[in-house]
Coordinates of C-alpha atoms and ligand atoms in Angstrom, one line a residue:
M1 CA -6.8 46.4 -26.1
N2 CA -3.2 45.1 -26.7
I3 CA -1.3 42.1 -25.6
E4 CA 0.0 43.8 -22.5
D5 CA -3.6 44.0 -21.3
V6 CA -3.9 40.2 -21.3
K7 CA -3.0 38.9 -17.8
N8 CA -5.7 36.3 -17.1
I9 CA -6.6 33.5 -19.5
C10 CA -9.5 31.1 -19.1
V11 CA -9.5 27.8 -20.9
I12 CA -12.8 26.1 -21.3
G13 CA -12.5 22.3 -21.4
A14 CA -9.9 20.1 -19.7
G15 CA -9.9 17.4 -22.3
N16 CA -7.4 16.3 -25.0
M17 CA -6.6 19.9 -26.0
G18 CA -7.7 22.1 -23.1
H19 CA -5.5 20.6 -20.4
Q20 CA -2.4 21.2 -22.5
I21 CA -3.4 24.6 -23.8
A22 CA -3.9 25.7 -20.2
L23 CA -0.5 24.5 -19.2
C24 CA 1.1 26.2 -22.2
C25 CA -0.4 29.5 -21.1
A26 CA 0.6 28.9 -17.4
L27 CA 4.2 28.1 -18.6
A28 CA 4.2 31.4 -20.5
G29 CA 3.5 33.3 -17.2
Y30 CA -0.2 33.9 -17.5
K31 CA -2.7 33.4 -14.7
V32 CA -4.8 30.6 -16.0
T33 CA -8.2 29.2 -15.0
C34 CA -9.2 25.9 -16.6
T35 CA -12.8 24.8 -16.3
D36 CA -14.8 21.8 -17.4
I37 CA -18.3 20.4 -16.7
S38 CA -16.7 17.2 -15.6
Q39 CA -14.9 17.2 -12.3
E40 CA -13.2 13.9 -13.4
M41 CA -11.6 15.7 -16.4
L42 CA -10.5 18.6 -14.1
D43 CA -8.9 16.1 -11.7
K44 CA -7.1 14.3 -14.6
A45 CA -5.9 17.7 -16.0
E46 CA -4.5 18.7 -12.6
A47 CA -2.9 15.3 -12.1
F48 CA -1.3 15.6 -15.6
A49 CA 0.2 19.0 -14.8
K50 CA 1.5 17.7 -11.5
S51 CA 3.3 14.8 -13.1
Y52 CA 4.3 16.5 -16.4
L53 CA 6.1 19.5 -14.8
P54 CA 8.4 17.5 -12.5
E55 CA 9.2 15.2 -15.4
R56 CA 10.3 18.2 -17.5
V57 CA 12.4 19.4 -14.6
A58 CA 14.0 15.9 -14.3
K59 CA 14.7 15.9 -18.1
G60 CA 16.4 19.3 -17.8
K61 CA 13.8 21.0 -20.0
L62 CA 12.4 23.3 -17.3
T63 CA 13.9 24.9 -14.2
Q64 CA 12.3 24.1 -10.9
E65 CA 11.3 27.8 -10.7
M66 CA 9.5 27.7 -14.0
A67 CA 7.6 24.5 -13.0
D68 CA 6.6 25.9 -9.6
G69 CA 5.5 29.2 -11.3
A70 CA 3.3 27.3 -13.8
L71 CA 1.7 25.3 -11.1
T72 CA 1.0 28.4 -9.1
N73 CA -0.4 30.1 -12.2
L74 CA -2.8 27.3 -12.9
Q75 CA -6.2 26.8 -11.3
F76 CA -8.8 24.1 -12.1
I77 CA -12.2 25.5 -11.4
P78 CA -15.6 23.7 -12.0
S79 CA -17.7 26.9 -12.1
L80 CA -17.7 28.7 -15.4
E81 CA -18.7 32.0 -13.7
E82 CA -15.7 31.8 -11.4
A83 CA -13.3 30.7 -14.1
A84 CA -14.3 33.3 -16.8
G85 CA -15.4 36.2 -14.5
E86 CA -12.0 38.0 -14.6
A87 CA -10.6 36.6 -17.9
D88 CA -9.0 39.0 -20.4
Y89 CA -8.8 36.2 -23.0
V90 CA -10.9 33.0 -23.2
I91 CA -9.9 29.9 -25.2
E92 CA -12.8 27.5 -25.7
A93 CA -11.7 23.9 -26.2
A94 CA -15.0 22.1 -25.5
V95 CA -16.5 19.3 -27.5
E96 CA -16.8 19.8 -31.3
K97 CA -20.6 20.3 -31.3
M98 CA -22.0 23.5 -32.8
E99 CA -24.9 23.9 -30.4
I100 CA -22.7 23.4 -27.3
K101 CA -20.2 26.0 -28.6
R102 CA -23.0 28.5 -29.3
K103 CA -24.5 28.1 -25.9
L104 CA -21.1 28.4 -24.3
F105 CA -20.3 31.6 -26.2
A106 CA -23.6 33.1 -25.2
D107 CA -22.8 32.2 -21.5
L108 CA -19.3 33.6 -21.8
D109 CA -20.6 36.8 -23.3
R110 CA -22.7 37.3 -20.2
I111 CA -19.9 36.2 -17.8
A112 CA -16.6 37.5 -19.1
P113 CA -15.6 41.1 -18.8
P114 CA -16.8 43.2 -21.9
Q115 CA -13.2 43.8 -23.1
A116 CA -12.3 40.1 -23.1
I117 CA -11.6 38.3 -26.4
L118 CA -13.4 34.9 -26.8
A119 CA -11.5 32.5 -29.1
T120 CA -12.5 29.0 -30.1
N121 CA -10.0 26.2 -30.5
S122 CA -12.6 24.4 -32.8
S123 CA -10.9 22.0 -35.2
Y124 CA -13.2 22.9 -38.1
I125 CA -16.0 25.3 -37.2
V126 CA -15.3 28.9 -38.3
S127 CA -16.1 31.5 -35.6
S128 CA -18.7 33.4 -37.7
Q129 CA -21.0 30.4 -36.9
I130 CA -20.6 31.2 -33.2
A131 CA -20.0 35.0 -33.1
D132 CA -23.7 35.9 -33.5
A133 CA -24.5 34.0 -30.3
T134 CA -22.7 37.0 -28.5
K135 CA -23.0 40.7 -28.5
R136 CA -19.3 41.1 -29.1
P137 CA -18.6 39.6 -32.6
A138 CA -15.6 41.9 -33.1
K139 CA -13.9 40.1 -30.2
I140 CA -14.5 36.5 -31.5
C141 CA -12.0 34.5 -33.6
N142 CA -10.5 31.0 -34.1
M143 CA -7.3 30.1 -32.3
H144 CA -6.6 26.5 -33.3
F145 CA -3.9 24.5 -31.6
F146 CA -2.6 21.1 -32.5
N147 CA -2.3 17.9 -30.5
P148 CA -0.2 17.6 -28.3
A149 CA -0.5 21.3 -27.7
L150 CA 2.5 21.4 -25.5
V151 CA 4.6 20.1 -28.4
M152 CA 3.1 21.2 -31.7
K153 CA 4.4 24.6 -32.7
L154 CA 1.6 25.8 -35.0
V155 CA -1.5 27.7 -34.2
E156 CA -4.0 28.8 -36.8
V157 CA -5.6 32.1 -36.2
V158 CA -8.7 32.8 -38.3
Q159 CA -10.1 36.3 -38.6
G160 CA -13.7 36.2 -39.7
P161 CA -15.5 39.1 -41.3
H162 CA -16.8 40.0 -37.8
T163 CA -13.4 39.8 -36.1
S164 CA -11.6 43.2 -35.5
E165 CA -8.0 43.8 -36.5
E166 CA -7.3 44.4 -32.9
T167 CA -8.6 40.9 -31.9
A168 CA -6.6 39.3 -34.6
Q169 CA -3.4 41.2 -33.6
V170 CA -3.8 40.4 -29.9
T171 CA -4.3 36.7 -30.8
M172 CA -1.2 36.7 -33.0
D173 CA 0.7 38.4 -30.2
L174 CA -0.5 35.9 -27.7
C175 CA 0.6 33.0 -29.9
A176 CA 4.1 34.6 -30.0
K177 CA 4.1 34.9 -26.1
L178 CA 3.2 31.2 -25.9
G179 CA 6.2 30.4 -28.2
K180 CA 4.0 29.3 -31.0
I181 CA 4.3 29.8 -34.8
A182 CA 1.0 31.4 -35.9
V183 CA -0.5 31.6 -39.3
L184 CA -3.3 34.2 -39.8
L185 CA -6.1 33.4 -42.2
K186 CA -8.1 36.4 -43.3
K187 CA -10.7 34.3 -45.1
E188 CA -12.8 31.7 -43.2
I189 CA -12.9 28.2 -44.5
Y190 CA -14.3 25.1 -42.7
G191 CA -11.3 23.1 -41.3
F192 CA -8.9 25.9 -42.0
L193 CA -5.6 24.8 -43.5
V194 CA -4.2 21.8 -41.7
N195 CA -7.3 19.8 -40.9
R196 CA -8.4 20.2 -44.6
I197 CA -5.1 18.7 -45.7
L198 CA -5.1 16.1 -43.0
S199 CA -8.7 15.0 -43.6
A200 CA -7.9 14.5 -47.3
L201 CA -5.2 12.0 -46.2
A202 CA -7.4 10.4 -43.6
Q203 CA -10.4 10.1 -45.9
E204 CA -8.3 8.2 -48.4
A205 CA -6.7 6.0 -45.7
L206 CA -10.2 5.2 -44.3
F207 CA -11.5 4.4 -47.9
L208 CA -8.6 1.9 -48.3
A209 CA -9.3 0.3 -44.9
D210 CA -13.0 0.2 -45.5
M211 CA -12.4 -1.5 -48.9
G212 CA -10.2 -4.1 -47.1
I213 CA -7.2 -3.1 -49.3
A214 CA -5.0 -2.9 -46.2
T215 CA -5.4 -2.8 -42.4
P216 CA -5.1 0.5 -40.5
Q217 CA -1.8 -0.7 -39.1
E218 CA -0.4 -1.5 -42.6
I219 CA -1.5 1.9 -43.9
D220 CA 0.3 3.6 -40.9
I221 CA 3.4 1.6 -41.7
A222 CA 3.2 2.7 -45.3
V223 CA 2.7 6.4 -44.6
T224 CA 5.3 6.7 -41.8
N225 CA 8.0 4.9 -43.8
A226 CA 7.2 6.3 -47.2
L227 CA 6.2 9.9 -46.4
G228 CA 8.2 10.4 -43.2
H229 CA 5.2 11.5 -41.2
P230 CA 5.8 10.9 -37.4
M231 CA 2.5 9.0 -37.2
G232 CA 0.3 7.4 -39.8
P233 CA -3.3 8.6 -40.2
F234 CA -4.8 5.9 -37.9
R235 CA -2.4 6.4 -35.0
L236 CA -3.0 10.1 -35.4
M237 CA -6.8 9.7 -35.2
D238 CA -6.2 7.7 -32.0
L239 CA -4.3 10.7 -30.7
T240 CA -6.8 13.4 -31.7
G241 CA -9.9 11.2 -30.9
I242 CA -12.1 9.1 -33.1
D243 CA -15.1 10.8 -31.5
L244 CA -13.7 14.1 -32.9
A245 CA -13.4 12.4 -36.4
Y246 CA -17.0 11.3 -36.1
Y247 CA -18.5 14.6 -34.8
S248 CA -16.6 16.6 -37.4
A249 CA -17.7 14.4 -40.3
M250 CA -21.3 14.6 -39.0
E251 CA -21.1 18.4 -38.7
R252 CA -19.8 18.6 -42.2
Y253 CA -22.4 16.2 -43.6
Q254 CA -25.2 18.0 -42.0
T255 CA -24.1 21.2 -43.7
S256 CA -23.2 19.7 -47.2
R257 CA -25.6 16.7 -47.4
D258 CA -22.9 15.3 -49.6
P259 CA -22.7 11.5 -48.9
K260 CA -18.9 11.5 -49.3
D261 CA -18.8 13.7 -46.1
K262 CA -20.5 11.0 -44.0
P263 CA -18.2 9.4 -41.4
S264 CA -16.6 6.2 -42.8
P265 CA -18.0 2.8 -41.7
L266 CA -14.8 2.2 -39.7
V267 CA -15.1 5.5 -37.9
V268 CA -18.8 4.8 -37.1
E269 CA -18.0 1.3 -35.8
K270 CA -15.3 2.6 -33.5
Y271 CA -17.4 5.5 -32.4
V272 CA -20.4 3.3 -31.5
K273 CA -18.1 0.8 -29.6
G274 CA -16.7 3.7 -27.6
E275 CA -13.2 2.9 -28.9
W276 CA -12.2 6.5 -29.4
G277 CA -8.5 6.2 -29.3
K278 CA -5.9 7.0 -26.7
K279 CA -8.4 8.7 -24.4
T280 CA -10.4 5.4 -24.0
K281 CA -7.3 3.3 -24.1
K282 CA -8.5 1.6 -27.3
G283 CA -8.9 2.8 -30.9
Y284 CA -7.1 1.4 -33.9
Y285 CA -4.4 0.4 -31.4
T286 CA -4.6 -0.4 -27.7
Y287 CA -2.8 1.6 -25.0
D288 CA -1.8 0.9 -21.4
Ligands
LIG301 N1 2.0 15.5 -24.3 C1 3.1 16.3 -24.0 N2 4.3 16.1 -24.6 C2 4.4 15.0 -25.3 C3 3.4 14.1 -25.6 C4 2.1 14.4 -25.0 N3 1.0 13.7 -25.3 N4 3.8 13.2 -26.4 C5 5.1 13.4 -26.6 N5 5.5 14.5 -26.0 C6 6.8 15.2 -26.0 C7 7.8 14.3 -25.2 O1 7.9 14.7 -23.9 C8 9.1 14.7 -26.0 O2 9.5 16.0 -25.5 P1 11.1 16.4 -25.5 O3 11.7 16.0 -26.8 O4 11.1 17.9 -25.3 O5 11.7 15.6 -24.3 C9 8.7 14.9 -27.4 O6 7.3 15.2 -27.3 C10 8.9 13.7 -28.3 O7 8.2 12.6 -27.6 P2 8.6 11.1 -27.8 O8 10.1 11.0 -28.1 O9 8.0 10.3 -26.7 O10 7.7 10.6 -29.0 P3 7.8 11.0 -30.5 O11 9.1 11.4 -30.9 O12 7.2 9.8 -31.2 O13 6.8 12.2 -30.6 C11 4.8 13.2 -31.1 C12 5.5 12.2 -30.2 C13 5.3 14.6 -30.8 C14 3.3 13.1 -30.7 C15 5.0 12.9 -32.6 O14 4.7 11.5 -32.8 C16 4.2 13.7 -33.6 O15 4.6 14.8 -33.9 N6 3.1 13.2 -34.0 C17 2.2 13.9 -35.0 C18 1.3 14.8 -34.2 C19 0.4 15.6 -35.1 O16 0.4 15.4 -36.3 N7 -0.4 16.4 -34.5 C20 -1.4 17.2 -35.2 C21 -2.6 16.5 -35.2 S1 -4.0 17.3 -36.0 C22 -4.6 18.2 -34.7 O17 -4.2 18.2 -33.6 C23 -5.8 19.0 -35.1 C24 -6.9 19.0 -34.1 O18 -7.9 19.9 -34.6 C25 -7.5 17.6 -34.0

């Protein structure tokens, strides 16, 4: 298989990441099916595409023809069977829970054509923890986008010991077709590059807030103005989802059993209250 064989892309999950990954692929000219177990999420994703594309045209960032093409290319389909049945490349962007991902990959292995590559957009989980749920481990890899996926240029591609050279190459080529800058990791590590670096920063920021040394807002002011980051760690957590911060810390703790990997008290408090950031309109900040 080479990149020219990729015509149909299926994106699993219409949430924070999935809806924008699907749109990236549609804008690059691929036929895209986006699926989710929640009809509400699919409706929201479709509404986003229908408002985002005309906005880009009005801003002069897209031609009308490109916007129309992307909308024609993009379908929102509730049935996994229908969405993945003819896919050449599948990008899974479902919730960050190992068992859900393993079950999804087992289903995808049954549904997607045998030549299809199945990639996970997991934020932390390496694909070798998922590949053995399928009978095509050579065609499994990580393809990790950043939020907001329409804007952020980087994609991390991780080639596990089971991933073939061909799968890694097609994935790198796909990143280029999407206009992304890709880094290829040939050794698996939990959290890859960026989220490991980011979580070191977030862990310290949470420690300072948990200790009452400064508020999340003060820490964000310090980081943005001293380090030049476009967002401080708390506003960024609101963007990526405090639920994701909670799940990933739990996943990490369950593997390591190291108390320092447990989610911070502030993350637990926000998670339990359902204040998960921008997606729930309240996190460390409130949103209209
Ligand atoms: N969706 C799509 N496009 C968006 C967007 C969104 N949610 N938010 C902003 N944009 C676009 C705008 O349309 C604008 O595009 P244009 O310049 O082509 O017209 C551009 O981004 C700049 O937007 P704004 O001027 O409104 O706002 P900012 O300049 O403040 O930029 C930001 C917003 C791009 C989100 C910027 O604050 C930023 O880069 N923040 C850091 C994001 C980051 O670190 N992401 C990585 C998170 S880690 C991760 O995702 C890992 C995962 O595993 C959790």
